[in-house]
Structure formats: structure tokens, C-alpha cells
CSV table of C-alpha atoms in Angstrom, one decimal:
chain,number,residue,atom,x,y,z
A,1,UNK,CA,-44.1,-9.0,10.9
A,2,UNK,CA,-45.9,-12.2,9.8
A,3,UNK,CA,-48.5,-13.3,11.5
A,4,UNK,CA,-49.9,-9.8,13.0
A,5,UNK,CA,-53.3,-8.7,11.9
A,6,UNK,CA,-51.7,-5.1,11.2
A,7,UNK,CA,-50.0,-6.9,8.0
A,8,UNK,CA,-53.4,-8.0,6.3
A,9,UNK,CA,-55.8,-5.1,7.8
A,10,UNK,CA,-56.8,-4.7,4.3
A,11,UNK,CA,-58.3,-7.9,3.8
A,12,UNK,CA,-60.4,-7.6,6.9
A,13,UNK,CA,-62.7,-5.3,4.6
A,14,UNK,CA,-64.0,-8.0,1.9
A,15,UNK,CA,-63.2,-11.0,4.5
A,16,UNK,CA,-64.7,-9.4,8.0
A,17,UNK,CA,-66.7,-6.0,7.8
A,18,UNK,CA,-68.6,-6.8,4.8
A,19,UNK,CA,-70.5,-9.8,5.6
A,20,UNK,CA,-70.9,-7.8,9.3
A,21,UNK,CA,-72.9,-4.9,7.2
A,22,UNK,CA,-74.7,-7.4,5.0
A,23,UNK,CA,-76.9,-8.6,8.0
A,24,UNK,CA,-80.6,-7.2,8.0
A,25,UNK,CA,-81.4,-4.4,10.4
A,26,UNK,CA,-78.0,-3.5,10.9
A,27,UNK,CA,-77.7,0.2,11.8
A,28,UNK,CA,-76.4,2.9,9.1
A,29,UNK,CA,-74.2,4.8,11.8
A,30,UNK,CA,-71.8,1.2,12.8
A,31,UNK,CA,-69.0,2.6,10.9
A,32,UNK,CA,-69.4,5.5,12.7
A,33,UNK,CA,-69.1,4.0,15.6
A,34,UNK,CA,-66.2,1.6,15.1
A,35,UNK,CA,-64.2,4.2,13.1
A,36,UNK,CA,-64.4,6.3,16.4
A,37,UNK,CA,-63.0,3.4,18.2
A,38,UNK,CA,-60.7,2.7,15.5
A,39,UNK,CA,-58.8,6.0,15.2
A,40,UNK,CA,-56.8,5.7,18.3
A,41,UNK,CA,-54.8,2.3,16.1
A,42,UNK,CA,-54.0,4.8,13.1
A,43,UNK,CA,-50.5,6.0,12.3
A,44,UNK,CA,-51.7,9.5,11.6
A,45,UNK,CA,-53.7,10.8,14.7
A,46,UNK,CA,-57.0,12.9,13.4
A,47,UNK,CA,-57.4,16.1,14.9
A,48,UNK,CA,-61.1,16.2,17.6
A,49,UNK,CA,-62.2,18.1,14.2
A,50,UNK,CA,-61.4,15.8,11.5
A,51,UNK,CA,-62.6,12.7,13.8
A,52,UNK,CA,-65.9,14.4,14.4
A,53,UNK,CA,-66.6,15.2,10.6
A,54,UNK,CA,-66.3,11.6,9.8
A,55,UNK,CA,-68.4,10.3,12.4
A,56,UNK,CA,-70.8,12.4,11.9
A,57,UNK,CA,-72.2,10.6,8.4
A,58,UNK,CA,-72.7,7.1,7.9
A,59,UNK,CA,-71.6,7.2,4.5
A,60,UNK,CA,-68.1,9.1,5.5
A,61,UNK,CA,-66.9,7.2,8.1
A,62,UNK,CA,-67.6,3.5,6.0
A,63,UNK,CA,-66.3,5.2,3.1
A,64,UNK,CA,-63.2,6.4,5.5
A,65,UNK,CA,-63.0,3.0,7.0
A,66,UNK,CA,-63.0,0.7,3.7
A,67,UNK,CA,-59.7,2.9,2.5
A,68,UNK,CA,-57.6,2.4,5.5
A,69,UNK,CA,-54.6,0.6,4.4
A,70,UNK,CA,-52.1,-1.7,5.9
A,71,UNK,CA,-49.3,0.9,6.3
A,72,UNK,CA,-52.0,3.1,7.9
A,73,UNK,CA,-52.4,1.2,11.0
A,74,UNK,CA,-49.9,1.4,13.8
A,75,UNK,CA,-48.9,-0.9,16.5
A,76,UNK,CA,-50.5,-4.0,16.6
A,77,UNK,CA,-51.6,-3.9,20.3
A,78,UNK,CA,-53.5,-1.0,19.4
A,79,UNK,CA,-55.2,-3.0,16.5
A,80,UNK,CA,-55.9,-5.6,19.1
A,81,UNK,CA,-57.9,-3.2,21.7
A,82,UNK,CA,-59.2,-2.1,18.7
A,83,UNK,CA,-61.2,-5.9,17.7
A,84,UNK,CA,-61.6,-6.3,21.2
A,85,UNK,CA,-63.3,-2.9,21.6
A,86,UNK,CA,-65.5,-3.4,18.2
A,87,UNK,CA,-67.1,-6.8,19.5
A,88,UNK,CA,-68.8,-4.4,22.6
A,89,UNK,CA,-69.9,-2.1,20.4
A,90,UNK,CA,-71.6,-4.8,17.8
A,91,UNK,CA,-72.7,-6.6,21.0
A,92,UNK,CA,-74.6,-3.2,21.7
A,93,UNK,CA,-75.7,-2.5,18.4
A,94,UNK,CA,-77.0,-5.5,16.6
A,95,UNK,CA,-77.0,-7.6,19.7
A,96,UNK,CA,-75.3,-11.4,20.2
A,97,UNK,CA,-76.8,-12.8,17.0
A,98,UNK,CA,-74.3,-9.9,15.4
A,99,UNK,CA,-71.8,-9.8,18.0
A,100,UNK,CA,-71.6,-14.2,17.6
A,101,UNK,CA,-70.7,-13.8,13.9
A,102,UNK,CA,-67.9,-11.2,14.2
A,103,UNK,CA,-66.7,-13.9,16.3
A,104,UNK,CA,-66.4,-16.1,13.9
A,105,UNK,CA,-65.7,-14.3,11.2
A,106,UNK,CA,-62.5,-13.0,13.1
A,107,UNK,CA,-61.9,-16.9,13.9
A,108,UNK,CA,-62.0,-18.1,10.3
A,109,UNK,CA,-59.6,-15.6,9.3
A,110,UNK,CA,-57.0,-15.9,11.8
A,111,UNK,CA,-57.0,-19.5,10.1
A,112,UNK,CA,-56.9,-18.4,7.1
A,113,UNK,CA,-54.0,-16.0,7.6
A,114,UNK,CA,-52.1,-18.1,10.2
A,115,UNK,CA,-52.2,-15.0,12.7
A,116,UNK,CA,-50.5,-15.4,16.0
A,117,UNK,CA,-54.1,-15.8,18.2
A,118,UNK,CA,-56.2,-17.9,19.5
A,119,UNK,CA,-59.8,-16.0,19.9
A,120,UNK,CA,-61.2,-16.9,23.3
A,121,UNK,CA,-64.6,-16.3,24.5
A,122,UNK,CA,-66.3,-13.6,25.3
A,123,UNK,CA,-63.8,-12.0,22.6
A,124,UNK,CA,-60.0,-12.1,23.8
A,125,UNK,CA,-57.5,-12.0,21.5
A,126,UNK,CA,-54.7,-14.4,23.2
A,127,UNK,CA,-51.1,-14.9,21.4
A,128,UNK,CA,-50.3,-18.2,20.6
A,129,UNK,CA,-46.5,-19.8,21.3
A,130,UNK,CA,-45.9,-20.2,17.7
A,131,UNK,CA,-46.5,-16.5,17.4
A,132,UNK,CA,-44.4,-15.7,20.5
A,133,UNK,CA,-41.5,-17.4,18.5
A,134,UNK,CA,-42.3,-15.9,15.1
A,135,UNK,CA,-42.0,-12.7,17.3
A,136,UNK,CA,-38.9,-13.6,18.5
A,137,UNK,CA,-37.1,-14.3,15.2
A,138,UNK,CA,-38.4,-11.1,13.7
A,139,UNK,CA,-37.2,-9.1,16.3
A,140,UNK,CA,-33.9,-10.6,15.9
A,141,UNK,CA,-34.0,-9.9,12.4
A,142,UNK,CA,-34.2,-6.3,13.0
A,143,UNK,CA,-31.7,-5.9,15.5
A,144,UNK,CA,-29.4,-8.0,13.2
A,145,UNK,CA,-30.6,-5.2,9.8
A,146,UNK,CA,-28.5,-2.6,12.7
A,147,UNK,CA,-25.5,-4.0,12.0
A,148,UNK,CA,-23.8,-4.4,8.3
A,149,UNK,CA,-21.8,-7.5,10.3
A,150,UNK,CA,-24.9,-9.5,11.8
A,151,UNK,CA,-26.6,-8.6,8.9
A,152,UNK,CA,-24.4,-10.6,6.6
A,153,UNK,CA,-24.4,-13.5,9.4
A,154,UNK,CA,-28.0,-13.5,9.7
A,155,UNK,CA,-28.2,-13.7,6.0
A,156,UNK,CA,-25.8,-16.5,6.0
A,157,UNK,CA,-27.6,-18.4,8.4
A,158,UNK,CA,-31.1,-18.1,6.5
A,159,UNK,CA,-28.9,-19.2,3.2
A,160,UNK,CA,-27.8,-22.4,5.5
A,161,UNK,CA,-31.4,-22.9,6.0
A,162,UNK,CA,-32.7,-22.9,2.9
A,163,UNK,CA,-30.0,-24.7,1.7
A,164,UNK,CA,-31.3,-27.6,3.2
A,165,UNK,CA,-33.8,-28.2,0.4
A,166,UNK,CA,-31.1,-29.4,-1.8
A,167,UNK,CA,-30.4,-32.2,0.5
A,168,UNK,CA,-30.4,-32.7,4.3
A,169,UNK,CA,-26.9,-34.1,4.7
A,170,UNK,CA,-24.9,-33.9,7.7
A,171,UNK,CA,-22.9,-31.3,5.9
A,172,UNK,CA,-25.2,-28.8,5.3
A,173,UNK,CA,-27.0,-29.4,8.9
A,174,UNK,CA,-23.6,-28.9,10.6
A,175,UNK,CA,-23.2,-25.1,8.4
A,176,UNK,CA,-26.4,-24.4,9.9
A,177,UNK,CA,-25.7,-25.5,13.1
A,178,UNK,CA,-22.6,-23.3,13.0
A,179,UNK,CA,-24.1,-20.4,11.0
A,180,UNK,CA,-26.4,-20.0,13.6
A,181,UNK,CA,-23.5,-20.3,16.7
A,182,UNK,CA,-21.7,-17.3,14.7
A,183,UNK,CA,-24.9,-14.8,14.7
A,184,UNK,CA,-25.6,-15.6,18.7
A,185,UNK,CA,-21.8,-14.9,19.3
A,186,UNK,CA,-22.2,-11.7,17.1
A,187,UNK,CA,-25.4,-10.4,19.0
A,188,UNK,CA,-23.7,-11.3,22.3
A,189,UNK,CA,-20.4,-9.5,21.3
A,190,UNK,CA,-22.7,-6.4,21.0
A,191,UNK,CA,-23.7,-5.7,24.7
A,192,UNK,CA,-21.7,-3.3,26.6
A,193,UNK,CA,-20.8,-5.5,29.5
A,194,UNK,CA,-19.1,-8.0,27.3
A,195,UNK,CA,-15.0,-8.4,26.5
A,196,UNK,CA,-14.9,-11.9,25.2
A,197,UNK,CA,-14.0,-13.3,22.5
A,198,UNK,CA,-15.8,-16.7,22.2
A,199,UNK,CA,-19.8,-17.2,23.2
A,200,UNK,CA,-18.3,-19.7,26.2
A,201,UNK,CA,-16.7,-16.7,27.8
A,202,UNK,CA,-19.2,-14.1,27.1
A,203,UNK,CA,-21.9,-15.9,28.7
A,204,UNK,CA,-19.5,-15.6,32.3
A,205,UNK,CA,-19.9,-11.7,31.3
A,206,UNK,CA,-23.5,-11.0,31.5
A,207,UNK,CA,-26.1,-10.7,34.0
A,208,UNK,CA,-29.1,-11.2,33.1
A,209,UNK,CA,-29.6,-15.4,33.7
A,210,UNK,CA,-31.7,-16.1,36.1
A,211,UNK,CA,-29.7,-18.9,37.5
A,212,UNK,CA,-26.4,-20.4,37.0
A,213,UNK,CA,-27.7,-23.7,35.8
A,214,UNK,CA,-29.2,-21.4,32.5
A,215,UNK,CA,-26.4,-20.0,31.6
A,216,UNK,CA,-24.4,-23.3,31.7
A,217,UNK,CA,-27.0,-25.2,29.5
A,218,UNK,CA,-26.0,-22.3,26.9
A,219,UNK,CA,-22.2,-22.8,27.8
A,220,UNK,CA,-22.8,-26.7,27.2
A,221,UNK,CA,-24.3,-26.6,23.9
A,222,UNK,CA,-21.1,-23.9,22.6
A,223,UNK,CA,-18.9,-27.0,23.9
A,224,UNK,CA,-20.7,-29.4,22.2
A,225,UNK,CA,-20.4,-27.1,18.6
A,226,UNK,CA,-16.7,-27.3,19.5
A,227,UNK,CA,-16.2,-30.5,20.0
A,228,UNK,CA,-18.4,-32.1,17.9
A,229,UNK,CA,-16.2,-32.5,14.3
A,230,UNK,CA,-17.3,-29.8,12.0
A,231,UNK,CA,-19.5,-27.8,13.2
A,232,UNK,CA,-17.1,-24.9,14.8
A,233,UNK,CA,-14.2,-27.4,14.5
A,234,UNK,CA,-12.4,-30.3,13.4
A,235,UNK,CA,-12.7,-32.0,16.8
A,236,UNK,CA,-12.3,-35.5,16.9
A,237,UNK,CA,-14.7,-37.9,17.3
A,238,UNK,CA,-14.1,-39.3,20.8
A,239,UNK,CA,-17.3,-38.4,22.3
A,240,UNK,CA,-18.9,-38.6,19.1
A,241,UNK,CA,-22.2,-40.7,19.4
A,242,UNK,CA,-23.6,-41.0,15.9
A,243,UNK,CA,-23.8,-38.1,13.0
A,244,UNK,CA,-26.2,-34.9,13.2
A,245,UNK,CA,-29.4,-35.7,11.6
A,246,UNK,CA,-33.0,-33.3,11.3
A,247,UNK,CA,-34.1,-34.1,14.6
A,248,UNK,CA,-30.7,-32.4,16.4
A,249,UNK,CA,-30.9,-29.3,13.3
A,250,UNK,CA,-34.8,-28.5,15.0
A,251,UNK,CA,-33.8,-29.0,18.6
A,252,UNK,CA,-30.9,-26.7,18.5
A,253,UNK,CA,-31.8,-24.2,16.2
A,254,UNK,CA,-35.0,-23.9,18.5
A,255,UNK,CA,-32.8,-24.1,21.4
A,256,UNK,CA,-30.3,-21.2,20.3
A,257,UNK,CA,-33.3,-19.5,19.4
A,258,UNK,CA,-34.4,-19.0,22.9
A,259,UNK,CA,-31.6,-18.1,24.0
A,260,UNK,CA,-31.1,-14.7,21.8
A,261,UNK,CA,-32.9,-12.5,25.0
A,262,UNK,CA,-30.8,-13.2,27.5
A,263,UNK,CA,-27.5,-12.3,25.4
A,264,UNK,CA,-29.2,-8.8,24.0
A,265,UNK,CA,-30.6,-5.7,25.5
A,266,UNK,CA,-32.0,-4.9,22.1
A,267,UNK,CA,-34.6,-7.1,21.7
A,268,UNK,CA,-38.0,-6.0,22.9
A,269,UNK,CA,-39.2,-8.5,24.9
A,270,UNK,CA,-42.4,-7.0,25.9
A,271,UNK,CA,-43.6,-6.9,22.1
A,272,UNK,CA,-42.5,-10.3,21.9
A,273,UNK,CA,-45.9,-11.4,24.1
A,274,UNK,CA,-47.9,-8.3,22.5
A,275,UNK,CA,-47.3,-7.8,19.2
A,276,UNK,CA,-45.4,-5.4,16.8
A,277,UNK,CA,-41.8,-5.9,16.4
A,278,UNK,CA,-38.9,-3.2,16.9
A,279,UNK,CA,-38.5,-0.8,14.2
């Protein structure tokens, strides 16, 4: 997904490990090192053999390390461990002044990528909020790429979106406002403990809110998409305060947003915080 280092590993060569190697007095075995702490991250697991004839030359494990591509690194907890791990073993071979510029070198290109960390001293790799969403809404995205039906009204609510850059009227705001109503009610329709037909009535259905007052915030804002005039329905406007502007498109789309993992057993919550989205 964006913003996981596993989708630009192959710029860490030029951007990270070079400058790293270009320091005087660094040793000729570090690849041989960090490719032995690298290998457990690795789609295809080496063999005790295979690992041990690349670590055993300098030249063969930094040759092996420079050609790992993106789509040869797995799970992006494992890529994680796997900077953590490398700053000990810099730490122990070229000491802080080394160890110091990894750091920052790792800094300066989650920055430059817009990754999902923060870097924390001594070297913890901590997810950021913005990365917790951007986990979210991929996650969605693949649960929704299941189903032929939520794929179409996940589509239709990214087209709603985009839209929006031919003019931010209260027209278009309201399609996405109710675009984005539709795909909840889709995902929610999915879970085994739900009959309903409306997202109102499906919410009474499940059980995983942690209290009542939750899951009546979620049944508030469905009433207020079906009263308020078109956005679910005509309505009328007798509760109507003013018209739906950018400010109420953000704060309910981020809203409805967080509501997507209590109304599906599909999203993996876990990664959400960790890293790597569903497959």
C-alpha cells in the first residue's frame, strides 16, 4: 500500500545503503551481515545452504542485497524488524558516528517518500495516525476488490471524489456523501449476523460496539443522510440549517471512515497499526 517502506525498498539502495558503504573504514563483510538479518523479510525463504553461501563473501551478499526488488520483500513488519535490527548491527560495526547517519538517512527518506513513521530514538520505527488511516482505507479497498458489487460502489465513491475537482458544489458533495453511505451499507450487509436492509437497522444487528452511545453516533449520522434533502433522499428541509459545504464533505467522510471496523470482520485490524494490508 502507499506509504509502507516495502513499496519503495528499491530506492533504499541509491537513497540509504550507498552513502552507508561510502564512509571510510567501513568493514567489507556489512552486507554480509545485514543480508543475514535481512533474509527473514524475503518472500522466498533461502535454504541454511543458500543463506550461508551468500554470507560467506562480501562481494556476494552486497551484490545479492543491491538486486532485491520490491516484489521480493514480504510483510512490512518484517521489513520493519528488519531496519530496526540493521541499526544494532551498524551500531556494532562502524560504531554511533555510523549508526547516527543511518538514522538520518532513514529519516530524510521517510520524508521524502511520505512513509507512515516517525523514527524515534534510539531507532524505533513508530506508525504515524495518518498512516493508521491510509491503512485503513486500503484495507477497505481490498475487501471491497472481493466483491464485483462493493467493487463497483467503491469505485463510484472514488469517481464522487475526484469529481470534486470540477467544482465543489453542494451537488457533487452530497453524491459523495451518499456514495460513501452506499459502500458502508454494502460492507455491513456482508457480515453473517446481519438481516437488514438499511445501515439504521443493521447497526441494532451487530456486536461488536463497545457501547451503545457508538453505535448510535453511527445510527445518527445515517438519519441525518436521510433527512437531510438529497443526499439519500428528498427530505425536506425542516431541520435543514444551511447547505453542505467542504468542511461537512471532510468531517463525514473521515467520520464514516472510522466507522468501517466495527461493521466488518474482514478488515485486519492488527495490520492496520503494523503495516501490510490484506491480500
Amino acid at each position: 500500500m502507499r506509504g509502507e517502506l516495502r513499496s519503495v525498498w528499491s530506492e533504499t539502495w541509491r537513497d540509504i545503503w550507498l552513502p552507508v558503504i561510502e564512509n571510510e573504514g567501513v568493514p567489507s563483510d556489512i552486507f554480509c551481515e545485514l543480508f543475514r538479518e535481512l533474509a527473514p523479510a524475503l518472500k522466498s525463504k533461502l535454504s541454511v545452504e543458500e543463506l550461508a553461501d551468500i554470507i560467506d563473501s562480501p562481494q556476494q551478499s552486497m551484490d545479492a542485497f543491491e538486486n532485491i526488488s520490491n516484489i521480493d520483500v514480504g510483510g512490512e513488519q518484517e521489513i520493519v524488524a528488519f531496519f530496526e535490527t540493521a541499526y544494532d548491527v551498524l551500531n556494532d560495526l562502524g560504531g554511533k558516528q555510523l549508526s547516527n547517519q543511518f538514522f538520518d538517512l532513514l529519516t530524510k527518506f521517510l520524508d521524502k517518500f511520505s512513509l507512515r513513521y516517525d523514527l524515534r530514538r534510539p531507532f524505533i520505527l513508530c506508525p504515524t495516525l495518518p498512516g493508521v488511516f491510509s491503512s485503513l482505507m486500503g484495507n477497505l479497498r481490498v475487501v471491497a476488490n472481493r466483491d464485483s458489487h462493493m467493487s463497483s460502489l467503491m469505485n463510484e465513491f472514488e469517481d464522487a471524489i475526484r469529481d470534486l475537482r470540477h467544482g465543489r458544489t453542494d451537488g457533487r458533495i452530497k453524491t459523495c456523501m451518499s456514495k460513501q453511505f452506499m459502500l458502508l451499507e454494502a460492507l455491513c450487509s456482508k457480515s453473517p449476523d446481519v438481516n437488514g436492509k438499511t445501515l439504521g437497522s443493521m447497526c441494532d444487528e451487530l456486536n461488536g460496539w463497545p457501547h451503545a452511545t457508538v453505535k448510535e453516533s453511527l445510527k445518527k449520522l445515517y438519519g441525518f443522510a436521510s433527512d437531510f434533502p438529497g443526499i439519500r433522499h428528498g427530505g425536506n428541509s425542516t431541520g435543514k440549517i444551511r447547505d453542505v459545504d467542504m468542511r461537512d464533505l471532510v468531517a463525514m467522510s473521515v467520520m464514516l471512515a472510522g466507522f468501517t471496523p466495527y461493521l466488518s470482520n474482514e478488515l485486519c485490524i492488527e495490520t492496520m497499526y503494523g503495516g501490510s494490508q490484506i491480500e
